[in-house]
Coordinates of C-alpha atoms and ligand atoms in Angstrom, one line a residue:
M262 CA 0.0 0.0 0.0
T263 CA 1.5 3.3 -1.0
D264 CA 1.0 6.4 1.1
R265 CA -1.7 7.6 -1.2
D266 CA -3.8 4.5 -1.0
R267 CA -4.8 5.4 2.5
Q268 CA -7.8 7.4 3.3
P269 CA -7.9 10.5 5.6
E270 CA -9.6 8.4 8.3
D271 CA -6.4 6.4 8.6
T272 CA -4.3 9.4 9.5
A273 CA -3.5 10.5 13.0
A274 CA -4.2 14.1 12.0
A275 CA -7.6 13.4 10.6
T276 CA -8.8 11.7 13.8
G277 CA -7.8 14.7 15.8
E278 CA -5.0 12.9 17.6
P279 CA -1.8 14.8 18.2
V280 CA 0.7 14.0 15.5
V281 CA 4.2 15.1 16.3
S282 CA 3.3 18.4 17.7
K283 CA -0.3 19.3 17.9
P284 CA -1.2 20.8 14.5
Y285 CA -4.4 22.6 15.2
I286 CA -6.2 24.2 18.1
M287 CA -8.3 21.5 19.8
P288 CA -11.7 21.7 21.5
D289 CA -10.3 21.2 24.9
D290 CA -8.0 24.3 24.5
P291 CA -8.2 27.2 26.9
E292 CA -10.6 30.0 26.2
P293 CA -9.9 32.3 23.3
G294 CA -8.2 35.4 24.5
S295 CA -6.9 33.8 27.6
V296 CA -3.3 34.0 28.8
E297 CA -3.3 30.2 28.9
L298 CA -4.2 29.9 25.3
L299 CA -1.4 32.3 24.3
Q300 CA 1.1 30.3 26.3
K301 CA 0.0 27.2 24.7
E302 CA 0.0 28.6 21.2
A303 CA 3.5 30.1 21.8
A304 CA 4.8 26.7 22.9
E305 CA 3.2 24.9 20.0
A306 CA 4.7 27.4 17.5
R307 CA 8.1 26.8 18.9
D308 CA 7.7 23.0 18.9
R309 CA 7.1 23.2 15.2
T310 CA 10.2 25.4 14.6
L311 CA 12.3 22.9 16.6
L312 CA 10.7 19.9 14.8
L313 CA 11.7 21.4 11.4
M314 CA 15.3 21.9 12.6
S315 CA 15.6 18.6 14.4
R316 CA 17.2 16.6 11.7
L317 CA 19.7 19.3 10.7
S318 CA 23.3 19.5 11.7
D319 CA 25.0 22.7 12.8
E320 CA 26.5 22.9 9.3
D321 CA 23.1 22.5 7.6
L322 CA 21.8 25.3 9.8
H323 CA 24.6 27.7 9.0
Q324 CA 24.9 26.9 5.3
Q325 CA 23.6 29.3 2.6
H326 CA 21.7 26.7 0.6
D327 CA 20.6 29.2 -2.0
P328 CA 21.3 32.9 -2.7
L329 CA 17.6 33.6 -2.3
M330 CA 17.4 32.1 1.2
S331 CA 18.9 32.9 4.6
P332 CA 20.9 30.3 6.5
I333 CA 18.2 28.6 8.6
I334 CA 19.9 29.6 11.9
W335 CA 19.3 33.2 10.8
D336 CA 15.6 32.6 10.5
V337 CA 15.5 31.1 13.9
G338 CA 17.4 34.0 15.5
H339 CA 15.2 36.4 13.7
I340 CA 12.1 34.7 15.0
A341 CA 13.5 34.9 18.6
H342 CA 14.6 38.6 18.3
F343 CA 11.3 39.7 16.7
E344 CA 9.5 38.1 19.6
E345 CA 11.8 39.8 22.1
L346 CA 11.4 43.2 20.4
W347 CA 7.6 43.1 20.3
L348 CA 6.7 41.1 23.4
T349 CA 9.1 42.7 25.8
Q350 CA 10.7 46.0 24.5
N351 CA 7.8 47.5 22.5
L352 CA 5.0 46.1 24.5
D353 CA 4.5 49.1 26.6
G354 CA 5.3 51.6 23.9
P355 CA 6.5 53.9 22.6
I356 CA 7.6 51.6 19.8
E357 CA 11.3 52.1 19.6
F358 CA 12.2 49.8 16.7
S359 CA 9.9 48.2 14.2
E360 CA 12.6 45.7 13.2
M361 CA 15.3 44.7 15.6
P362 CA 18.6 46.5 15.1
G363 CA 21.7 44.4 14.4
M364 CA 22.4 41.0 13.0
Y365 CA 18.7 39.9 12.6
N366 CA 17.5 43.0 10.8
P367 CA 16.4 41.9 7.4
F368 CA 16.8 45.3 5.8
E369 CA 20.4 45.8 7.0
H370 CA 21.4 42.4 5.8
P371 CA 20.2 41.0 2.5
R372 CA 19.6 37.3 2.5
A373 CA 22.7 36.5 0.3
T374 CA 25.0 38.0 2.9
R375 CA 23.6 36.5 6.0
A376 CA 26.0 33.4 6.1
S377 CA 28.9 35.8 6.8
L378 CA 27.3 37.4 9.9
G379 CA 29.1 35.2 12.5
L380 CA 25.8 33.6 13.5
P381 CA 25.6 31.7 16.8
S382 CA 26.0 28.0 17.0
L383 CA 23.0 25.7 17.5
S384 CA 23.6 25.3 21.2
Q385 CA 24.1 29.1 21.7
M386 CA 20.9 29.7 19.7
M387 CA 18.9 27.2 21.8
S388 CA 19.9 29.0 25.0
R389 CA 19.0 32.3 23.4
L390 CA 15.6 31.0 22.4
E391 CA 14.9 29.8 25.9
E392 CA 16.2 32.9 27.6
I393 CA 14.0 35.2 25.4
R394 CA 10.9 32.9 25.7
S395 CA 11.2 32.9 29.5
R396 CA 11.2 36.7 29.7
V397 CA 8.3 36.8 27.3
L398 CA 6.3 34.4 29.4
D399 CA 7.1 36.3 32.6
R400 CA 5.8 39.5 30.9
L401 CA 2.7 37.7 29.8
E402 CA 1.8 36.9 33.4
T403 CA 1.3 40.5 34.2
V404 CA 0.2 41.9 30.9
E405 CA -3.0 44.0 30.9
F406 CA -5.0 43.7 27.7
D407 CA -6.0 47.3 27.6
D408 CA -8.4 48.1 24.9
R409 CA -7.0 51.6 24.5
N410 CA -3.7 50.1 23.5
T411 CA -4.1 49.0 19.9
L412 CA -1.1 46.6 20.2
L413 CA -2.7 44.8 23.1
R414 CA -6.4 45.1 22.2
D415 CA -7.6 41.6 21.4
E416 CA -4.1 40.4 22.1
Y417 CA -3.1 41.7 18.6
V418 CA 0.7 41.8 19.2
Y419 CA 0.8 38.3 20.5
H420 CA -1.0 37.0 17.4
M421 CA 1.3 39.0 15.2
V422 CA 4.4 37.4 16.7
L423 CA 2.8 34.0 16.5
Q424 CA 2.0 34.5 12.8
H425 CA 5.6 35.7 12.3
E426 CA 6.9 32.4 13.5
Y427 CA 4.4 30.5 11.4
Q428 CA 5.4 32.4 8.3
H429 CA 9.2 31.9 8.9
N430 CA 8.4 28.2 9.2
E431 CA 7.3 28.3 5.6
T432 CA 10.3 30.2 4.6
I433 CA 12.5 27.6 6.3
L434 CA 10.7 24.9 4.3
Q435 CA 11.5 26.7 1.1
T436 CA 15.1 26.7 2.2
L437 CA 14.9 23.0 3.1
Q438 CA 13.5 22.2 -0.4
L439 CA 16.6 23.9 -1.8
K440 CA 19.0 22.3 0.7
T441 CA 22.5 21.4 -0.5
G442 CA 24.6 18.5 0.8
G443 CA 21.8 15.8 0.7
A444 CA 18.1 16.2 0.6
Y445 CA 16.2 17.1 3.8
A446 CA 14.9 14.1 5.6
A447 CA 11.3 15.4 6.0
P448 CA 9.7 14.3 9.3
R449 CA 6.5 13.2 7.6
A450 CA 3.7 12.7 10.0
V451 CA 0.5 13.0 8.0
T452 CA -0.6 10.8 5.1
L453 CA -2.3 13.0 2.6
P454 CA -5.8 11.8 1.5
R455 CA -6.3 10.6 -2.1
G456 CA -8.0 12.8 -4.6
R457 CA -11.4 12.5 -6.2
S458 CA -12.0 13.2 -9.8
L459 CA -13.5 16.5 -10.5
A460 CA -14.6 15.4 -14.0
D461 CA -18.3 15.6 -13.0
R462 CA -17.8 19.3 -12.3
P463 CA -17.8 22.1 -14.9
P464 CA -14.3 23.3 -15.5
M465 CA -15.2 26.9 -14.7
V466 CA -17.8 28.7 -12.7
R467 CA -19.3 32.2 -13.3
F468 CA -19.6 35.2 -11.0
P469 CA -22.5 37.3 -12.2
G470 CA -20.9 40.6 -11.2
G471 CA -21.9 43.1 -8.6
V472 CA -20.6 45.0 -5.6
V473 CA -18.8 42.9 -3.0
V474 CA -17.0 43.7 0.2
A475 CA -13.3 42.6 0.0
G476 CA -10.7 42.8 2.7
T477 CA -11.5 42.8 6.4
D478 CA -11.9 45.0 9.4
D479 CA -10.5 42.3 11.7
R480 CA -8.0 43.7 14.2
R481 CA -7.3 40.5 16.1
V482 CA -5.1 38.7 13.6
A483 CA -5.3 40.4 10.2
Y484 CA -2.4 42.3 9.0
D485 CA -2.6 46.0 8.0
N486 CA -2.5 45.2 4.3
E487 CA -5.8 43.1 4.6
R488 CA -7.6 46.1 6.0
P489 CA -10.0 47.9 5.6
A490 CA -13.0 46.0 4.3
H491 CA -14.1 48.0 1.2
E492 CA -16.7 47.8 -1.5
V493 CA -15.6 46.9 -4.9
E494 CA -17.6 46.7 -8.1
V495 CA -16.7 43.4 -9.8
A496 CA -17.5 42.8 -13.4
P497 CA -18.9 39.3 -14.3
F498 CA -16.1 36.7 -14.7
W499 CA -15.4 33.0 -15.0
I500 CA -12.8 31.2 -12.9
D501 CA -11.4 27.7 -12.9
V502 CA -13.1 25.3 -10.5
A503 CA -9.6 23.9 -9.6
P504 CA -6.0 25.0 -9.6
V505 CA -4.1 24.0 -12.8
S506 CA -3.0 20.4 -12.5
N507 CA 0.3 18.8 -13.4
G508 CA -1.6 17.1 -16.2
D509 CA -2.8 20.4 -17.6
Y510 CA 0.7 21.9 -17.3
L511 CA 2.4 18.9 -19.0
Q512 CA 0.0 19.5 -21.9
F513 CA 1.2 23.1 -22.1
M514 CA 4.8 21.9 -22.1
R515 CA 4.0 19.3 -24.9
D516 CA 2.3 22.1 -26.9
G517 CA 5.6 23.9 -26.9
G518 CA 4.7 26.2 -24.0
Y519 CA 8.3 27.1 -23.2
S520 CA 9.1 28.1 -26.8
R521 CA 6.0 29.8 -28.1
R522 CA 6.9 33.5 -27.9
E523 CA 3.2 34.5 -28.6
W524 CA 2.1 33.1 -25.2
W525 CA 4.6 35.1 -23.1
S526 CA 4.6 38.7 -22.1
N527 CA 7.8 40.7 -22.9
A528 CA 8.9 40.5 -19.3
G529 CA 8.1 36.8 -19.1
W530 CA 10.0 36.1 -22.3
A531 CA 13.0 38.0 -21.1
W532 CA 12.9 36.0 -17.9
L533 CA 12.6 32.7 -19.8
R534 CA 15.5 33.5 -22.1
E535 CA 17.7 34.3 -19.1
A536 CA 16.5 31.4 -16.8
G537 CA 16.5 28.9 -19.7
V538 CA 14.0 26.6 -18.0
E539 CA 11.7 24.1 -19.6
A540 CA 9.6 22.8 -16.7
P541 CA 8.6 23.9 -13.1
K542 CA 11.3 24.1 -10.5
H543 CA 12.3 20.7 -9.0
W544 CA 11.1 18.8 -12.0
S545 CA 13.5 16.5 -13.8
R546 CA 13.2 14.3 -16.8
D547 CA 14.3 10.8 -17.6
G548 CA 13.5 10.3 -21.3
D549 CA 9.9 11.1 -21.7
V550 CA 9.0 10.7 -18.0
W551 CA 8.9 13.7 -15.7
Y552 CA 9.8 13.4 -12.0
V553 CA 9.3 15.9 -9.2
R554 CA 11.2 16.1 -6.0
A555 CA 9.5 17.1 -2.7
M556 CA 12.3 17.2 -0.1
D557 CA 13.8 13.7 0.0
R558 CA 11.2 12.1 -2.1
V559 CA 11.3 11.8 -5.9
D560 CA 8.1 10.7 -7.6
R561 CA 6.8 10.5 -11.1
V562 CA 4.8 13.7 -11.7
D563 CA 1.2 13.0 -10.5
L564 CA -1.2 14.4 -13.1
A565 CA -3.9 14.8 -10.5
M566 CA -1.9 17.2 -8.3
P567 CA -1.9 21.0 -8.7
V568 CA 1.3 22.2 -10.4
C569 CA 3.7 23.7 -7.9
H570 CA 6.9 25.9 -8.1
V571 CA 6.0 27.9 -11.1
C572 CA 6.5 31.7 -11.3
F573 CA 4.0 34.3 -12.3
H574 CA 5.4 34.5 -15.8
E575 CA 4.8 30.7 -16.3
A576 CA 1.3 31.0 -14.9
A577 CA 0.5 33.9 -17.1
A578 CA 1.9 32.2 -20.2
F579 CA -0.1 29.0 -19.5
A580 CA -3.3 31.1 -19.1
H581 CA -2.7 32.8 -22.4
S582 CA -2.1 29.5 -24.1
V583 CA -5.6 28.3 -23.2
G584 CA -7.3 31.6 -24.0
K585 CA -7.7 32.7 -20.4
R586 CA -5.9 35.0 -17.9
L587 CA -5.0 35.0 -14.2
P588 CA -7.6 36.3 -11.8
T589 CA -7.2 39.6 -10.1
E590 CA -6.9 39.3 -6.3
T591 CA -10.4 40.6 -5.9
E592 CA -11.8 38.0 -8.2
W593 CA -9.8 35.3 -6.4
E594 CA -11.2 36.5 -3.0
V595 CA -14.8 36.6 -4.4
A596 CA -14.3 33.0 -5.7
A597 CA -12.9 31.9 -2.4
G598 CA -15.4 33.5 0.0
W599 CA -18.2 35.6 -1.3
H600 CA -21.6 34.3 -0.1
P601 CA -24.2 35.3 -2.7
T602 CA -27.3 35.3 -0.5
Q603 CA -25.7 36.5 2.8
R604 CA -23.8 39.1 0.7
R605 CA -20.6 38.9 2.7
M606 CA -17.2 37.5 2.5
Q607 CA -16.6 34.3 4.5
R608 CA -13.3 33.9 6.4
F609 CA -12.6 30.6 4.6
P610 CA -14.1 28.8 1.6
W611 CA -16.2 26.5 3.8
G612 CA -17.4 29.2 6.2
D613 CA -15.9 31.1 9.1
A614 CA -14.6 28.1 11.2
P615 CA -10.9 27.8 11.2
P616 CA -9.3 24.9 9.2
T617 CA -8.9 21.4 10.6
P618 CA -6.9 18.7 9.0
R619 CA -10.1 17.6 7.2
H620 CA -10.6 21.0 5.5
A621 CA -7.5 21.6 3.6
N622 CA -3.9 20.5 3.0
L623 CA -2.1 23.0 5.3
D624 CA 0.3 22.7 8.2
Q625 CA 3.3 21.2 6.7
L626 CA 3.5 17.6 8.0
G627 CA 2.4 15.9 4.8
F628 CA 5.4 17.7 3.1
G629 CA 3.8 18.0 -0.3
V630 CA 0.7 18.8 -2.3
A631 CA -2.3 16.5 -2.3
Q632 CA -4.3 15.4 -5.3
L633 CA -7.1 17.6 -6.5
G634 CA -10.5 16.8 -4.8
A635 CA -8.8 15.2 -1.8
Y636 CA -10.6 17.5 0.7
E637 CA -14.3 17.3 0.3
R638 CA -15.0 20.3 2.5
N639 CA -12.6 22.6 0.6
W640 CA -15.3 24.1 -1.6
S641 CA -16.3 27.7 -1.8
P642 CA -19.9 29.1 -2.1
L643 CA -19.2 29.9 -5.8
G644 CA -18.1 26.3 -6.4
C645 CA -14.3 26.5 -6.4
Y646 CA -12.2 23.7 -5.0
G647 CA -9.0 24.1 -3.0
M648 CA -8.7 27.9 -2.7
I649 CA -7.0 27.4 0.7
G650 CA -4.0 25.0 1.0
D651 CA -1.8 23.0 -1.3
V652 CA -0.4 25.8 -3.4
W653 CA -0.3 29.6 -3.2
E654 CA -2.1 31.0 -6.2
W655 CA -0.6 33.8 -8.4
T656 CA -3.0 36.6 -9.2
S657 CA -2.6 39.3 -11.8
S658 CA -2.6 42.1 -9.1
D659 CA 0.3 44.2 -8.0
F660 CA 0.7 44.5 -4.3
Q661 CA -1.0 47.8 -3.5
P662 CA -2.7 49.2 -0.4
Y663 CA -6.5 49.0 -0.2
P664 CA -8.4 52.4 -0.2
G665 CA -8.2 53.7 3.4
Y666 CA -5.1 51.6 4.3
R667 CA -3.3 52.6 7.4
T668 CA 0.1 51.2 8.4
F669 CA -0.1 49.3 11.7
P670 CA 2.0 48.6 13.7
Y671 CA 5.1 49.0 11.5
A672 CA 5.9 50.1 8.0
E673 CA 8.3 47.3 7.2
Y674 CA 5.7 44.6 7.1
S675 CA 3.6 45.9 4.2
E676 CA 4.1 49.5 3.3
V677 CA 7.7 49.4 2.1
F678 CA 6.7 46.6 -0.4
F679 CA 3.7 48.3 -2.0
G680 CA 4.1 49.1 -5.7
V681 CA 4.4 47.4 -9.1
D682 CA 7.4 45.2 -8.3
Y683 CA 5.4 42.4 -6.6
K684 CA 2.5 40.2 -7.6
V685 CA -0.1 39.1 -5.0
L686 CA -0.5 35.4 -4.2
R687 CA -3.4 34.0 -2.3
G688 CA -4.6 31.0 -0.4
G689 CA -1.6 29.4 1.4
S690 CA 0.2 26.2 0.6
W691 CA 0.8 22.8 2.2
A692 CA 3.7 24.5 4.0
T693 CA 1.5 27.3 5.6
R694 CA 0.4 26.9 9.2
P695 CA -3.4 27.2 9.7
G696 CA -3.0 30.3 11.9
A697 CA -1.3 32.2 9.0
I698 CA -4.0 31.9 6.4
R699 CA -7.5 33.1 5.6
N700 CA -9.4 34.3 2.5
S701 CA -8.2 37.9 3.1
F702 CA -4.5 37.0 3.6
R703 CA -2.2 38.6 1.0
N704 CA 1.2 37.2 0.1
W705 CA 3.4 38.8 -2.4
D706 CA 6.6 38.1 -4.3
Y707 CA 8.5 39.0 -7.5
P708 CA 7.0 37.6 -10.6
I709 CA 10.1 35.5 -11.4
R710 CA 10.1 33.6 -8.1
R711 CA 9.7 29.8 -8.1
Q712 CA 11.2 28.7 -4.8
I713 CA 7.8 29.4 -3.2
F714 CA 5.1 26.7 -3.1
S715 CA 3.2 28.4 -5.9
G716 CA 0.6 27.4 -8.5
F717 CA -2.4 29.1 -10.0
R718 CA -5.8 28.9 -11.5
C719 CA -7.1 30.8 -14.5
A720 CA -10.0 33.1 -15.1
R721 CA -11.6 34.8 -18.1
D722 CA -14.0 37.6 -18.9
D723 CA -17.7 36.9 -19.4
Ligands
LIG2075 FE1 10.4 38.3 9.7

C-alpha cells in the first residue's frame, strides 16, 4: 500500500489525535483570548520550529543553501529577536524599533550576505531562544489587555508574533527544499488523502458581477494590508473550479509552451531567455517521463496534483495558451469566500470556522501537495475547489494598499513593499500553518520567483 492508498480516516491528523506536535487548536483548548491559550500557542509554534530543525546539523543550519534564502539559523534567530522586540521591549510603547537593530534586521542584511554574519552555534541559539521565551512568558503573566492600546487590544501583538513564527516556518521549508549537501529528511507525520476526480464538475464557474466587500476590518489577527473592508464593483467573470494540475501543465509543455513566444509577455519572455528553464522548478526528466522532488522524495509527476513551483510568468503564459488570464486578487477573493445570499465575505471557503486537517492541505507535516479533490470540505460558495491550502495561487494584481489603508503597527511589514514590483499570491500552501492563512490574507513576491510553493488557477471575462 503506497501512502496515497490510505484514506484520511487512517491518518492521525484526521482523527484529531496529536501528530508530532499538535497541528491545530483543539476543542479542549483554553478559552480564546486567555493567557493560557497564548502560552499554549507560543509553545506549539516553537515546537514546530524545533521539529523542522531537528534533523539538521550545525553545518546544515549555517549553510547558505541558495542565494535567495537565509541560513536557517538566521531565520531562527530572527524569530526569537522579533519576539523579544515586540513582546518585551515594544509592548508598553512607545515603539522604539519596528525591526530589531543588528544581525537579525532583514533590511540591514540582504539574504545572500547572512551566512557571513558570524551567527551563533545551534547550542548558543537554543539558549538564546529559551532565555527570550522565559522573559516573554514572565511578561505575559502581568500583561493587561488594555483596549486603549491597539497593540494589546484583542491580544493583537501576540497574534502578530505567532504568525511571524508560522510564516518563517514556511520560509524555512522553502530553504529545506533547496537544501544542498543531501536532501532534507522530512519528518512526515501526515498521510495525505487521495484525490477524487472533478470530472463531474464544470471546468469553470461564473460570478455574475456586482458590488462585493473585499478585505477585512478584523483587528485581532489580520495584517494591516488586509484592511480595511471595502466595497468593490466586480464585473462578471469566469474562474477555474480547480487549480491548474500537473496534467494540464504537462500538456502546455508538450504544446511547446516554453518556446511559443506568442504566449509570453515581454517581461516573461525576457525572464525565460535568461532562466533557460523548460519545466517547473524541482522537475527533472528521464527520457519522456517527468519526475518531481519534494524534499527527500522523488516521484513521477502526478497528473492529478496541482502544479507547484511555477513563477508568475509561467502561470500567465499558461493562461494565455488556453485563452484565459490570471484572476485579479479581488476575483480570487470573491471566488474563495463571497456568499451570494448573505452578501458577505466568508473567512474561509467552507465558512468562518478555522481549518482542521479535514478541511485543507495545510500545516506542513504531509510535506507536499495533495491530489485535487482530496478534501471534500474545501469548496467555496461559488463552487471552487482548494482555494485554501496545497499551493499559493498567483494573481494578476500588483501588491497595492487598499483604499483607506493605514500602516499598523510598523511600515516594514507591508508599506515598504507596495508598488508594481510584486504580484499578490493568495490561499496558502501545504507549508502554511493554519494560523497564518484566511481568505483575506495577502502574500506577495517577485513575478520571477519559483522557490515558493506556488501554483495558480485561470479566469476569463464573461
Ligand atoms: Fe520576519
